[in-house]
Short mmCIF file of C-alpha atoms and ligand atoms in Angstrom, two decimals:
data_model
loop_
_atom_site.label_atom_id
_atom_site.label_comp_id
_atom_site.label_asym_id
_atom_site.label_seq_id
_atom_site.Cartn_x
_atom_site.Cartn_y
_atom_site.Cartn_z
CA UNK W 615 -19.70 79.46 2.58
CA UNK W 616 -16.39 77.91 1.42
CA UNK W 617 -13.59 78.05 3.40
CA UNK W 618 -11.54 79.47 0.77
CA UNK W 619 -13.13 82.25 0.62
CA UNK W 620 -12.96 83.04 4.20
CA UNK W 621 -9.05 82.75 4.42
CA UNK W 622 -8.12 86.40 3.03
CA UNK W 623 -10.26 87.50 6.39
CA UNK W 624 -8.40 84.60 9.32
CA UNK W 625 -4.78 85.85 10.50
CA UNK W 626 -3.11 83.09 13.24
CA UNK W 627 -1.75 85.43 15.98
CA UNK W 628 0.32 82.63 17.52
CA UNK W 629 2.32 79.82 15.95
CA UNK W 630 0.72 76.77 17.76
CA UNK W 631 -0.27 73.60 16.18
CA UNK W 632 -3.96 72.47 16.40
CA UNK W 633 -4.15 70.49 19.90
CA UNK W 634 -4.05 66.51 19.56
CA UNK W 635 -6.34 64.78 20.76
CA UNK W 636 -9.05 67.56 21.66
CA UNK W 637 -12.66 67.42 22.61
CA UNK W 638 -14.14 70.84 20.25
CA UNK W 639 -13.53 73.60 18.96
CA UNK W 640 -13.47 77.26 20.30
CA UNK W 641 -15.66 80.25 18.63
CA UNK W 642 -14.65 82.99 21.10
CA UNK W 643 -17.93 85.53 20.00
CA UNK W 644 -16.29 88.79 21.49
CA UNK W 645 -17.27 91.42 19.38
CA UNK W 646 -19.68 89.59 16.73
CA UNK W 647 -22.05 88.23 19.50
CA UNK W 648 -24.54 86.66 16.47
CA UNK W 649 -25.46 83.64 14.73
CA UNK W 650 -26.15 84.91 11.28
CA UNK W 651 -23.80 86.44 8.79
CA UNK W 652 -20.46 85.50 10.59
CA UNK W 653 -17.42 84.60 9.04
CA UNK W 654 -15.59 84.08 12.34
CA UNK W 655 -18.32 81.80 13.55
CA UNK W 656 -18.27 79.91 9.75
CA UNK W 657 -14.16 79.58 10.20
CA UNK W 658 -15.11 78.10 13.35
CA UNK W 659 -17.87 75.53 11.61
CA UNK W 660 -15.32 74.97 8.95
CA UNK W 661 -12.32 73.74 10.90
CA UNK W 662 -14.18 71.77 13.17
CA UNK W 663 -15.78 69.95 10.17
CA UNK W 664 -12.30 69.29 9.24
CA UNK W 665 -10.88 67.68 12.83
CA UNK W 666 -14.01 65.74 12.84
CA UNK W 667 -14.98 67.75 16.40
CA UNK W 668 -18.06 69.03 17.50
CA UNK W 669 -18.00 73.25 18.02
CA UNK W 670 -18.53 75.19 20.95
CA UNK W 671 -19.57 79.06 20.93
CA UNK W 672 -18.06 81.05 24.12
CA UNK W 673 -19.49 84.50 24.83
CA UNK W 674 -18.25 86.27 28.19
CA UNK W 675 -18.95 89.55 29.90
CA UNK W 676 -17.25 91.53 32.71
CA UNK W 677 -17.49 93.74 35.21
CA UNK W 678 -14.30 95.13 34.83
CA UNK W 679 -14.01 97.05 31.40
CA UNK W 680 -13.65 100.70 31.66
CA UNK W 681 -16.85 102.58 32.40
CA UNK W 682 -18.75 98.70 33.12
CA UNK W 683 -23.09 100.02 33.62
CA UNK W 684 -26.77 98.93 33.66
CA UNK W 685 -26.99 100.22 30.17
CA UNK W 686 -24.03 98.61 28.18
CA UNK W 687 -24.69 95.03 30.68
CA UNK W 688 -28.75 95.07 30.31
CA UNK W 689 -28.43 95.77 26.23
CA UNK W 690 -25.54 93.00 25.97
CA UNK W 691 -27.33 90.29 27.93
CA UNK W 692 -30.57 91.33 26.05
CA UNK W 693 -28.68 89.85 23.09
CA UNK W 694 -27.25 86.46 25.13
CA UNK W 695 -31.31 84.94 24.32
CA UNK W 696 -30.77 85.15 20.84
CA UNK W 697 -27.27 83.58 20.27
CA UNK W 698 -28.23 80.69 22.61
CA UNK W 699 -30.71 79.58 21.00
CA UNK W 700 -29.41 80.40 17.52
CA UNK W 701 -26.21 78.02 18.62
CA UNK W 702 -28.64 74.97 19.56
CA UNK W 703 -30.71 75.51 16.17
CA UNK W 704 -26.92 75.05 14.98
CA UNK W 705 -25.79 71.98 17.12
CA UNK W 706 -23.29 74.01 18.61
CA UNK W 707 -22.59 74.23 22.30
CA UNK W 708 -22.89 77.36 23.59
CA UNK W 709 -21.78 79.16 27.61
CA UNK W 710 -22.00 82.28 28.86
CA UNK W 711 -19.93 83.24 31.21
CA UNK W 712 -20.88 86.44 33.70
CA UNK W 713 -18.42 87.43 35.80
CA UNK W 714 -20.60 89.34 38.59
CA UNK W 715 -17.39 90.55 40.61
CA UNK W 716 -13.69 91.49 40.48
CA UNK W 717 -12.98 89.43 43.10
CA UNK W 718 -14.43 86.34 40.97
CA UNK W 719 -12.47 84.13 38.83
CA UNK W 720 -11.62 85.56 35.13
CA UNK W 721 -10.06 82.27 33.36
CA UNK W 722 -13.04 80.92 32.20
CA UNK W 723 -11.91 81.00 28.40
CA UNK W 724 -8.78 79.42 29.84
CA UNK W 725 -10.18 76.63 31.01
CA UNK W 726 -12.14 76.44 27.97
CA UNK W 727 -9.17 76.49 25.55
CA UNK W 728 -7.52 73.30 27.72
CA UNK W 729 -9.69 70.99 25.92
CA UNK W 730 -10.00 72.81 22.00
CA UNK W 731 -8.13 71.98 19.07
CA UNK W 732 -8.09 75.86 17.77
CA UNK W 733 -9.61 78.91 18.93
CA UNK W 734 -11.36 81.14 16.43
CA UNK W 735 -12.55 84.31 17.33
CA UNK W 736 -12.61 87.81 16.20
CA UNK W 737 -10.35 90.51 14.51
CA UNK W 738 -11.63 93.84 15.76
CA UNK W 739 -9.39 96.96 15.81
CA UNK W 740 -10.97 98.63 18.68
CA UNK W 741 -11.92 98.03 22.36
CA UNK W 742 -11.67 95.29 24.36
CA UNK W 743 -10.79 92.66 21.40
CA UNK W 744 -8.36 94.82 20.17
CA UNK W 745 -6.22 94.06 23.52
CA UNK W 746 -7.10 90.78 24.32
CA UNK W 747 -5.83 89.89 20.74
CA UNK W 748 -2.92 91.27 21.42
CA UNK W 749 -2.33 90.18 24.95
CA UNK W 750 -4.31 86.20 24.64
CA UNK W 751 -2.87 84.32 22.29
CA UNK W 752 1.16 84.18 23.89
CA UNK W 753 -0.86 82.75 26.86
CA UNK W 754 -2.70 79.69 25.30
CA UNK W 755 -1.03 76.53 23.65
CA UNK W 756 -3.61 76.26 21.03
CA UNK W 757 -3.98 78.21 17.48
CA UNK W 758 -5.75 81.30 17.89
CA UNK W 759 -6.96 82.76 15.48
CA UNK W 760 -9.01 85.75 14.28
CA UNK W 761 -11.60 86.61 11.42
CA UNK W 762 -12.79 89.57 10.21
CA UNK W 763 -16.66 89.43 10.24
CA UNK W 764 -17.41 93.20 10.79
CA UNK W 765 -16.59 94.28 7.28
CA UNK W 766 -18.27 94.13 3.96
CA UNK W 767 -15.12 94.24 2.26
CA UNK W 768 -12.10 92.27 4.13
CA UNK W 769 -9.93 94.57 5.76
CA UNK W 770 -6.91 92.98 4.34
CA UNK W 771 -8.02 94.20 0.96
CA UNK W 772 -6.75 97.43 2.41
CA UNK W 773 -2.77 97.43 2.20
CA UNK W 774 -2.29 100.73 4.39
CA UNK W 775 -4.76 103.92 6.20
CA UNK W 776 -6.88 106.09 4.13
CA UNK W 777 -6.48 109.32 3.58
CA UNK W 778 -10.41 109.80 3.25
CA UNK W 779 -13.13 108.61 1.51
CA UNK W 780 -12.78 109.40 -1.81
CA UNK W 781 -9.36 107.26 -1.19
CA UNK W 782 -11.37 104.37 -0.13
CA UNK W 783 -14.38 104.66 -1.80
CA UNK W 784 -13.17 103.72 -5.50
CA UNK W 785 -11.10 100.74 -3.32
CA UNK W 786 -14.60 99.68 -1.56
CA UNK W 787 -17.00 100.00 -4.84
CA UNK W 788 -14.53 97.68 -6.90
CA UNK W 789 -14.26 94.85 -4.75
CA UNK W 790 -17.67 95.11 -3.34
CA UNK W 791 -19.26 92.96 -6.11
CA UNK W 792 -17.24 89.95 -5.11
CA UNK W 793 -18.16 90.27 -1.50
CA UNK W 794 -22.03 91.37 -1.54
CA UNK W 795 -22.70 88.59 -1.35
CA UNK W 796 -25.57 86.00 -0.03
CA UNK W 797 -23.77 83.93 2.97
CA UNK W 798 -24.84 80.98 3.73
CA UNK W 799 -23.86 79.29 7.04
CA UNK W 800 -21.55 76.15 6.34
CA UNK W 801 -22.96 73.17 8.65
CA UNK W 802 -22.38 71.35 11.76
CA UNK W 803 -21.28 67.71 11.04
CA UNK W 804 -20.94 67.12 14.57
CA UNK W 805 -24.00 68.10 17.04
CA UNK W 806 -22.82 69.19 20.92
CA UNK W 807 -23.45 66.46 23.49
CA UNK W 808 -20.78 67.67 26.11
CA UNK W 809 -20.83 69.00 29.47
CA UNK W 810 -17.64 71.31 28.89
CA UNK W 811 -18.11 74.50 30.47
CA UNK W 812 -21.75 74.05 31.89
CA UNK W 813 -20.43 75.33 35.30
CA UNK W 814 -19.19 78.38 34.03
CA UNK W 815 -22.85 78.94 32.22
CA UNK W 816 -25.31 81.47 33.48
CA UNK W 817 -28.82 81.59 31.92
CA UNK W 818 -30.10 84.14 30.58
CA UNK W 819 -34.13 84.51 30.23
CA UNK W 820 -35.43 87.76 29.34
CA UNK W 821 -37.05 87.78 33.01
CA UNK W 822 -33.31 87.61 34.90
CA UNK W 823 -31.70 90.41 32.96
CA UNK W 824 -33.12 92.99 35.24
CA UNK W 825 -31.54 90.58 38.23
CA UNK W 826 -28.22 89.73 36.65
CA UNK W 827 -27.30 93.26 35.59
CA UNK W 828 -28.04 94.17 40.06
CA UNK W 829 -25.69 91.71 41.10
CA UNK W 830 -22.73 92.89 38.87
CA UNK W 831 -20.21 94.81 40.55
CA UNK W 832 -20.61 98.07 38.33
CA UNK W 833 -22.25 100.97 37.70
CA UNK W 834 -26.12 101.24 38.69
CA UNK W 835 -26.21 105.39 38.11
CA UNK W 836 -26.18 104.71 34.22
CA UNK W 837 -29.57 103.31 33.57
CA UNK W 838 -31.03 101.13 30.48
CA UNK W 839 -31.32 102.94 27.07
CA UNK W 840 -35.21 104.17 26.59
CA UNK W 841 -35.45 103.24 23.16
CA UNK W 842 -32.62 100.29 22.08
CA UNK W 843 -33.05 96.96 23.73
CA UNK W 844 -30.00 94.69 22.59
CA UNK W 845 -30.07 91.27 20.65
CA UNK W 846 -30.05 89.85 17.04
CA UNK W 847 -34.07 89.94 17.00
CA UNK W 848 -34.26 93.38 17.84
CA UNK W 849 -31.49 94.48 15.50
CA UNK W 850 -33.81 92.41 12.67
CA UNK W 851 -36.80 94.07 14.22
CA UNK W 852 -35.37 97.57 13.30
CA UNK W 853 -33.80 96.38 10.56
CA UNK W 854 -37.23 95.67 8.55
CA UNK W 855 -38.93 98.84 10.20
CA UNK W 856 -36.71 100.47 8.57
CA UNK W 857 -36.99 98.88 5.14
CA UNK W 858 -40.85 99.45 5.04
CA UNK W 859 -40.48 103.21 6.28
CA UNK W 860 -37.35 105.18 5.87
CA UNK W 861 -35.05 103.44 3.22
CA UNK W 862 -36.45 105.27 0.55
CA UNK W 863 -36.46 108.70 2.45
CA UNK W 864 -32.59 107.86 3.14
CA UNK W 865 -31.29 110.07 1.29
CA UNK W 866 -33.41 113.33 1.53
CA UNK W 867 -34.53 112.96 5.09
CA UNK W 868 -31.55 111.33 7.14
CA UNK W 869 -29.91 114.98 8.23
CA UNK W 870 -33.75 115.90 9.66
CA UNK W 871 -33.02 114.39 13.29
CA UNK W 872 -37.02 114.56 14.20
CA UNK W 873 -37.56 112.76 10.85
CA UNK W 874 -36.15 109.75 11.99
CA UNK W 875 -35.33 108.28 8.72
CA UNK W 876 -32.40 106.29 9.64
CA UNK W 877 -31.71 103.26 10.36
CA UNK W 878 -31.19 103.16 14.09
CA UNK W 879 -28.67 100.59 13.39
CA UNK W 880 -25.65 101.55 15.44
CA UNK W 881 -25.89 99.68 18.90
CA UNK W 882 -26.63 96.37 17.11
CA UNK W 883 -23.62 96.51 14.60
CA UNK W 884 -20.77 97.62 17.39
CA UNK W 885 -22.01 94.69 19.83
CA UNK W 886 -22.24 92.49 16.32
CA UNK W 887 -25.65 91.51 16.91
CA UNK W 888 -26.52 92.26 13.37
CA UNK W 889 -24.26 92.23 10.49
CA UNK W 890 -22.97 94.89 7.95
CA UNK W 891 -23.18 92.18 5.38
CA UNK W 892 -26.69 91.51 5.88
CA UNK W 893 -27.40 95.22 6.65
CA UNK W 894 -26.08 95.95 3.19
CA UNK W 895 -27.90 92.58 1.68
CA UNK W 896 -31.30 93.54 2.99
CA UNK W 897 -31.26 97.29 1.90
CA UNK W 898 -29.90 96.58 -1.67
CA UNK W 899 -32.44 93.98 -2.14
CA UNK W 900 -35.55 95.80 -1.08
CA UNK W 901 -34.47 99.55 -3.28
CA UNK W 902 -33.55 96.61 -6.27
CA UNK W 903 -36.97 94.87 -5.38
CA UNK W 904 -39.31 98.49 -4.74
CA UNK W 905 -37.22 100.21 -7.47
CA UNK W 906 -35.40 103.21 -5.84
CA UNK W 907 -31.65 103.43 -4.59
CA UNK W 908 -29.88 102.33 -1.17
CA UNK W 909 -26.75 103.89 -2.86
CA UNK W 910 -26.42 106.97 0.08
CA UNK W 911 -27.52 104.40 2.76
CA UNK W 912 -24.28 101.77 1.09
CA UNK W 913 -22.17 105.03 1.36
CA UNK W 914 -22.30 105.18 5.37
CA UNK W 915 -23.20 101.60 6.03
CA UNK W 916 -19.84 100.50 3.37
CA UNK W 917 -17.56 103.33 2.76
CA UNK W 918 -17.87 105.12 5.87
CA UNK W 919 -17.86 102.72 8.41
CA UNK W 920 -15.09 100.78 6.30
CA UNK W 921 -12.78 104.03 6.14
CA UNK W 922 -13.27 103.88 9.98
CA UNK W 923 -12.33 100.20 10.22
CA UNK W 924 -9.46 101.08 7.94
CA UNK W 925 -8.41 104.01 10.11
CA UNK W 926 -8.42 102.07 13.66
CA UNK W 927 -6.31 99.16 12.36
CA UNK W 928 -3.47 100.98 11.02
CA UNK W 929 -3.54 103.35 14.04
CA UNK W 930 -1.82 101.92 17.11
CA UNK W 931 -3.46 105.00 19.26
CA UNK W 932 -7.25 105.72 18.02
CA UNK W 933 -7.48 107.71 21.89
CA UNK W 934 -4.97 110.24 20.05
CA UNK W 935 -4.98 113.72 17.94
CA UNK W 936 -1.27 112.90 16.52
CA UNK W 937 -3.07 110.89 13.58
CA UNK W 938 -4.60 113.44 12.48
CA UNK W 939 -3.58 115.10 8.97
CA UNK W 940 -0.43 117.60 9.23
CA UNK W 941 -2.80 120.36 8.75
CA UNK W 942 -4.92 119.91 11.39
CA UNK W 943 -2.21 119.10 13.77
CA UNK W 944 -1.19 122.29 12.40
CA UNK W 945 -3.82 125.13 12.94
CA UNK W 946 -5.13 123.24 15.91
CA UNK W 947 -1.37 124.08 16.90
CA UNK W 948 -1.72 127.45 16.08
CA UNK W 949 -5.08 128.89 17.77
CA UNK W 950 -4.60 126.60 21.25
CA UNK W 951 -3.71 130.12 22.96
CA UNK W 952 -6.87 131.53 21.52
CA UNK W 953 -9.46 132.58 24.37
CA UNK W 954 -12.22 130.45 24.66
CA UNK W 955 -15.62 131.76 26.08
CA UNK W 956 -17.48 130.87 27.21
CA UNK W 957 -15.48 127.58 28.51
CA UNK W 958 -17.67 123.92 30.35
CA UNK W 959 -15.96 122.15 32.78
CA UNK W 960 -16.74 118.20 31.52
CA UNK W 961 -19.37 118.39 34.63
CA UNK W 962 -21.12 120.78 33.27
CA UNK W 963 -20.93 119.34 30.20
CA UNK W 964 -22.19 115.55 30.81
CA UNK W 965 -24.90 117.57 32.68
CA UNK W 966 -25.90 119.06 29.61
CA UNK W 967 -25.59 122.45 31.81
CA UNK W 968 -24.61 125.25 28.81
CA UNK W 969 -26.49 128.11 27.00
CA UNK W 970 -27.24 126.34 24.01
CA UNK W 971 -30.53 124.58 23.75
CA UNK W 972 -30.13 122.75 20.97
CA UNK W 973 -26.79 121.22 22.39
CA UNK W 974 -28.36 120.65 25.88
CA UNK W 975 -30.96 118.44 23.83
CA UNK W 976 -28.47 116.17 21.99
CA UNK W 977 -26.55 115.30 25.30
CA UNK W 978 -29.68 114.30 27.17
CA UNK W 979 -30.45 112.04 23.79
CA UNK W 980 -26.82 111.00 23.90
CA UNK W 981 -27.73 110.33 28.86
CA UNK W 982 -31.25 108.66 27.50
CA UNK W 983 -31.21 106.69 24.42
CA UNK W 984 -27.56 106.16 24.03
CA UNK W 985 -27.15 107.49 20.73
CA UNK W 986 -27.27 110.72 18.88
CA UNK W 987 -28.40 111.75 16.02
CA UNK W 988 -26.05 111.80 13.21
CA UNK W 989 -26.00 115.34 11.64
CA UNK W 990 -26.24 116.86 16.04
CA UNK W 991 -23.43 114.32 17.17
CA UNK W 992 -21.13 116.44 14.72
CA UNK W 993 -22.73 119.74 15.91
CA UNK W 994 -22.17 118.40 19.24
CA UNK W 995 -18.48 117.45 18.63
CA UNK W 996 -17.53 120.78 17.37
CA UNK W 997 -19.50 123.15 20.43
CA UNK W 998 -17.14 120.68 22.98
CA UNK W 999 -14.00 121.91 20.93
CA UNK W 1000 -15.57 125.35 21.02
CA UNK W 1001 -15.97 125.49 24.98
CA UNK W 1002 -13.25 123.00 25.76
CA UNK W 1003 -10.10 124.73 26.83
CA UNK W 1004 -7.39 122.54 24.57
CA UNK W 1005 -8.37 120.09 21.70
CA UNK W 1006 -7.15 117.44 24.15
CA UNK W 1007 -9.08 118.35 26.83
CA UNK W 1008 -11.86 118.39 24.25
CA UNK W 1009 -11.11 115.30 22.85
CA UNK W 1010 -11.04 113.36 26.51
CA UNK W 1011 -14.65 114.57 27.49
CA UNK W 1012 -15.73 113.25 23.80
CA UNK W 1013 -14.51 110.09 24.38
CA UNK W 1014 -15.43 109.87 28.00
CA UNK W 1015 -18.74 110.87 27.70
CA UNK W 1016 -19.23 108.04 24.53
CA UNK W 1017 -17.81 105.06 27.12
CA UNK W 1018 -20.40 106.37 29.48
CA UNK W 1019 -22.89 106.59 27.61
CA UNK W 1020 -23.25 105.49 23.97
CA UNK W 1021 -24.45 101.69 23.19
CA UNK W 1022 -22.47 102.41 19.99
CA UNK W 1023 -19.30 103.80 21.53
CA UNK W 1024 -15.67 102.45 21.52
CA UNK W 1025 -16.26 101.38 18.21
CA UNK W 1026 -13.90 102.39 15.26
CA UNK W 1027 -16.77 104.86 14.27
CA UNK W 1028 -16.56 106.31 17.11
CA UNK W 1029 -12.57 107.78 17.19
CA UNK W 1030 -12.87 108.44 13.46
CA UNK W 1031 -16.15 110.27 14.37
CA UNK W 1032 -14.61 112.19 16.96
CA UNK W 1033 -11.84 113.03 15.19
CA UNK W 1034 -13.44 114.14 12.07
CA UNK W 1035 -14.44 116.73 14.71
CA UNK W 1036 -11.38 117.87 14.80
CA UNK W 1037 -10.44 117.38 10.68
CA UNK W 1038 -9.68 113.64 10.51
CA UNK W 1039 -10.87 112.38 7.07
CA UNK W 1040 -12.29 116.06 5.75
CA UNK W 1041 -10.28 119.25 4.58
CA UNK W 1042 -9.07 122.45 5.08
CA UNK W 1043 -11.57 125.45 5.51
CA UNK W 1044 -11.69 128.64 6.21
CA UNK W 1045 -9.23 130.12 9.22
CA UNK W 1046 -11.37 131.05 12.18
CA UNK W 1047 -10.58 131.61 15.90
CA UNK W 1048 -9.64 128.64 17.90
CA UNK W 1049 -10.84 126.03 14.71
CA UNK W 1050 -7.97 127.59 12.55
CA UNK W 1051 -9.33 126.21 8.96
CA UNK W 1052 -10.71 122.92 10.82
CA UNK W 1053 -14.21 122.65 9.98
CA UNK W 1054 -16.75 125.02 12.25
CA UNK W 1055 -20.68 124.19 12.60
CA UNK W 1056 -22.33 126.98 14.15
CA UNK W 1057 -25.82 127.45 15.89
CA UNK W 1058 -27.92 129.52 13.30
CA UNK W 1059 -26.88 127.11 10.53
CA UNK W 1060 -28.75 124.38 12.41
CA UNK W 1061 -31.68 125.96 13.55
CA UNK W 1062 -31.84 127.20 9.36
CA UNK W 1063 -31.45 123.78 8.36
CA UNK W 1064 -33.03 121.43 10.89
CA UNK W 1065 -36.10 121.45 12.53
CA UNK W 1066 -34.62 121.79 15.85
CA UNK W 1067 -37.66 122.92 17.57
CA UNK W 1068 -39.20 119.42 17.09
CA UNK W 1069 -36.50 117.83 18.51
CA UNK W 1070 -35.99 120.15 21.23
CA UNK W 1071 -39.65 119.24 22.02
CA UNK W 1072 -39.12 115.28 21.29
CA UNK W 1073 -36.06 115.32 23.63
CA UNK W 1074 -38.35 117.19 26.65
CA UNK W 1075 -40.94 115.46 25.95
CA UNK W 1076 -38.69 112.62 26.44
CA UNK W 1077 -37.17 113.66 29.38
CA UNK W 1078 -40.54 114.73 31.61
CA UNK W 1079 -42.13 111.07 31.18
CA UNK W 1080 -39.25 108.66 30.60
CA UNK W 1081 -40.54 106.84 27.40
CA UNK W 1082 -39.32 107.38 24.13
CA UNK W 1083 -42.09 108.29 22.19
CA UNK W 1084 -40.05 106.74 18.71
CA UNK W 1085 -39.15 103.34 20.75
CA UNK W 1086 -40.10 100.72 18.43
CA UNK W 1087 -43.34 99.04 19.45
C1 FAD V 1542 -18.21 113.10 17.53
C2 FAD V 1542 -19.07 111.97 16.57
C3 FAD V 1542 -19.42 110.58 17.21
C4 FAD V 1542 -19.66 109.64 16.44
N1 FAD V 1542 -19.91 108.46 17.54
C5 FAD V 1542 -20.27 107.46 16.74
C6 FAD V 1542 -20.08 106.34 17.47
O1 FAD V 1542 -19.85 105.83 18.81
N2 FAD V 1542 -20.73 104.78 17.02
C7 FAD V 1542 -21.21 104.62 15.73
O2 FAD V 1542 -21.15 103.29 15.24
N3 FAD V 1542 -20.81 106.03 15.34
C8 FAD V 1542 -20.34 107.15 15.49
N4 FAD V 1542 -20.48 108.14 14.87
C9 FAD V 1542 -20.76 108.03 13.06
C10 FAD V 1542 -22.64 108.08 13.18
O3 FAD V 1542 -22.76 109.62 14.07
C11 FAD V 1542 -23.25 107.11 13.51
O4 FAD V 1542 -22.75 106.11 12.58
C12 FAD V 1542 -24.86 107.56 12.44
O5 FAD V 1542 -25.16 108.65 13.18
C13 FAD V 1542 -25.14 105.55 13.69
O6 FAD V 1542 -27.06 105.77 13.49
P1 FAD V 1542 -28.09 104.90 12.40
O7 FAD V 1542 -27.53 103.64 13.35
O8 FAD V 1542 -29.21 105.29 12.81
O9 FAD V 1542 -27.16 105.39 11.19
P2 FAD V 1542 -27.50 105.70 9.42
O10 FAD V 1542 -27.46 107.00 9.18
O11 FAD V 1542 -29.04 105.11 9.39
O12 FAD V 1542 -26.23 104.95 9.00
C14 FAD V 1542 -26.21 102.98 9.33
C15 FAD V 1542 -25.01 103.06 9.77
O13 FAD V 1542 -23.93 103.27 8.84
C16 FAD V 1542 -22.98 103.79 9.17
N5 FAD V 1542 -22.30 105.32 9.89
C17 FAD V 1542 -23.14 106.46 9.21
N6 FAD V 1542 -22.77 107.84 9.71
C18 FAD V 1542 -21.17 107.25 9.40
C19 FAD V 1542 -20.25 107.66 9.85
N7 FAD V 1542 -20.08 108.92 9.72
N8 FAD V 1542 -18.84 107.26 9.77
C20 FAD V 1542 -18.81 106.06 10.01
N9 FAD V 1542 -19.66 105.12 9.73
C21 FAD V 1542 -21.63 105.45 9.76
C22 FAD V 1542 -23.35 103.15 11.16
O14 FAD V 1542 -22.70 101.87 11.00
C23 FAD V 1542 -24.55 103.56 10.86
O15 FAD V 1542 -25.40 102.56 11.76
C24 FAD V 1542 -19.84 109.39 15.32
C25 FAD V 1542 -19.89 111.15 14.44
C26 FAD V 1542 -19.52 112.24 15.12
C27 FAD V 1542 -19.44 113.53 14.14
#
């Protein structure tokens, strides 16, 4: 990938000149925790080559993020050996720093930046990366450049917030041919031979992950997912399985949770263990080779997902109902006083203690697997609105449950998925209590359209045995 192709994905967030003398260029992998198909890393390689310097890749994990727990920590740590091996193959230095306790030092990045010519990192519109990218550039005296490596069509190609899928779809489709192209990683001119950062580095292996997690000052009650292990090689295994077994039937079976026809890519995309560009290319090529269409999958992976990134990029507070379309805000306000019966507390919802077996099963899926099937996830959200004292309470519960349990939570998709339940990116429907003109979903509809008995059985088995029968072997 040429430097000129990467420039439109890059933004300098301060005005410092390149530092000289310096020992290396620093790439801080905040969200794109991978080597392959990583535009930010490619940008950093070009910069290092231009400056005749080697490259250092820095990845950190702190105990201080909201709801830090064993599940999220384990998934991130499982990705580290793959990234370390990929960095070594590339000829880059690699430092992984684990901040175990709140009292531990919190300046690893600043120390590494002291000897860097420039810092390159991920342009990402939610979670910690958004906060870091707003705060850190002013504290450093070297160039701080963010690069979009999350979207197939760069976020910068959309000039404003899009109203819905139907407004962004033609724009993406017009540009897709230009961006859905094979990605060749540039080579580093200077291989890493320095010691910098060695004292900060924590070696991670499959064997020592439980011990590392146990040593961290985090919530140890939220256990690792029964279904998903982190890392680029796990992402690759899931992708291969999806291409061979599910892509062809995705269009017909994707809304049948018990059919397991979707890709399970969302945790891997969220932590950047795989790129959406690579997934899209592989799906397109596999479908071409086997003479069927991957259009429905590309619609979700590119159009819907990039609508979410567009929303987050152009929205100051993604955790708010104030950016819903006017019709949705008006209809929710009109029905704010409607009686709700039953009303469940956040604790009852968290523990899956409602009268609705299907809802309880989807909440249990979140607790056990770390994600809910996309179709039941819509139902899950709609019912929380129905059973909460107010839309604001419902929003809070949905975000909190995602923060605590979802491996793909805090993603742009998290917020647009949740806000879709309140009318975002949707249209008005027939008026009814509580929801007003916001789309409603019913238990009977779910029973009619899906094989919910098979799903209930699967979740019950998983809870009883502690084993996910659908975990990829
Ligand atoms: C209430 C609610 C909450 C949600 N929370 C999240 C979340 O926290 N994280 C998350 O990634 N997605 C979320 N979604 C969107 C969607 O449910 C998941 O992306 C999907 O279920 C992930 O499973 P998969 O990877 O097997 O999907 P697949 O069907 O295989 O799709 C492939 C990829 O396309 C993207 N995608 C699929 N559906 C959507 C969609 N509706 N909107 C945007 N992108 C989509 C995802 O990146 C997904 O990994 C939420 C939806 C709702 C209704």
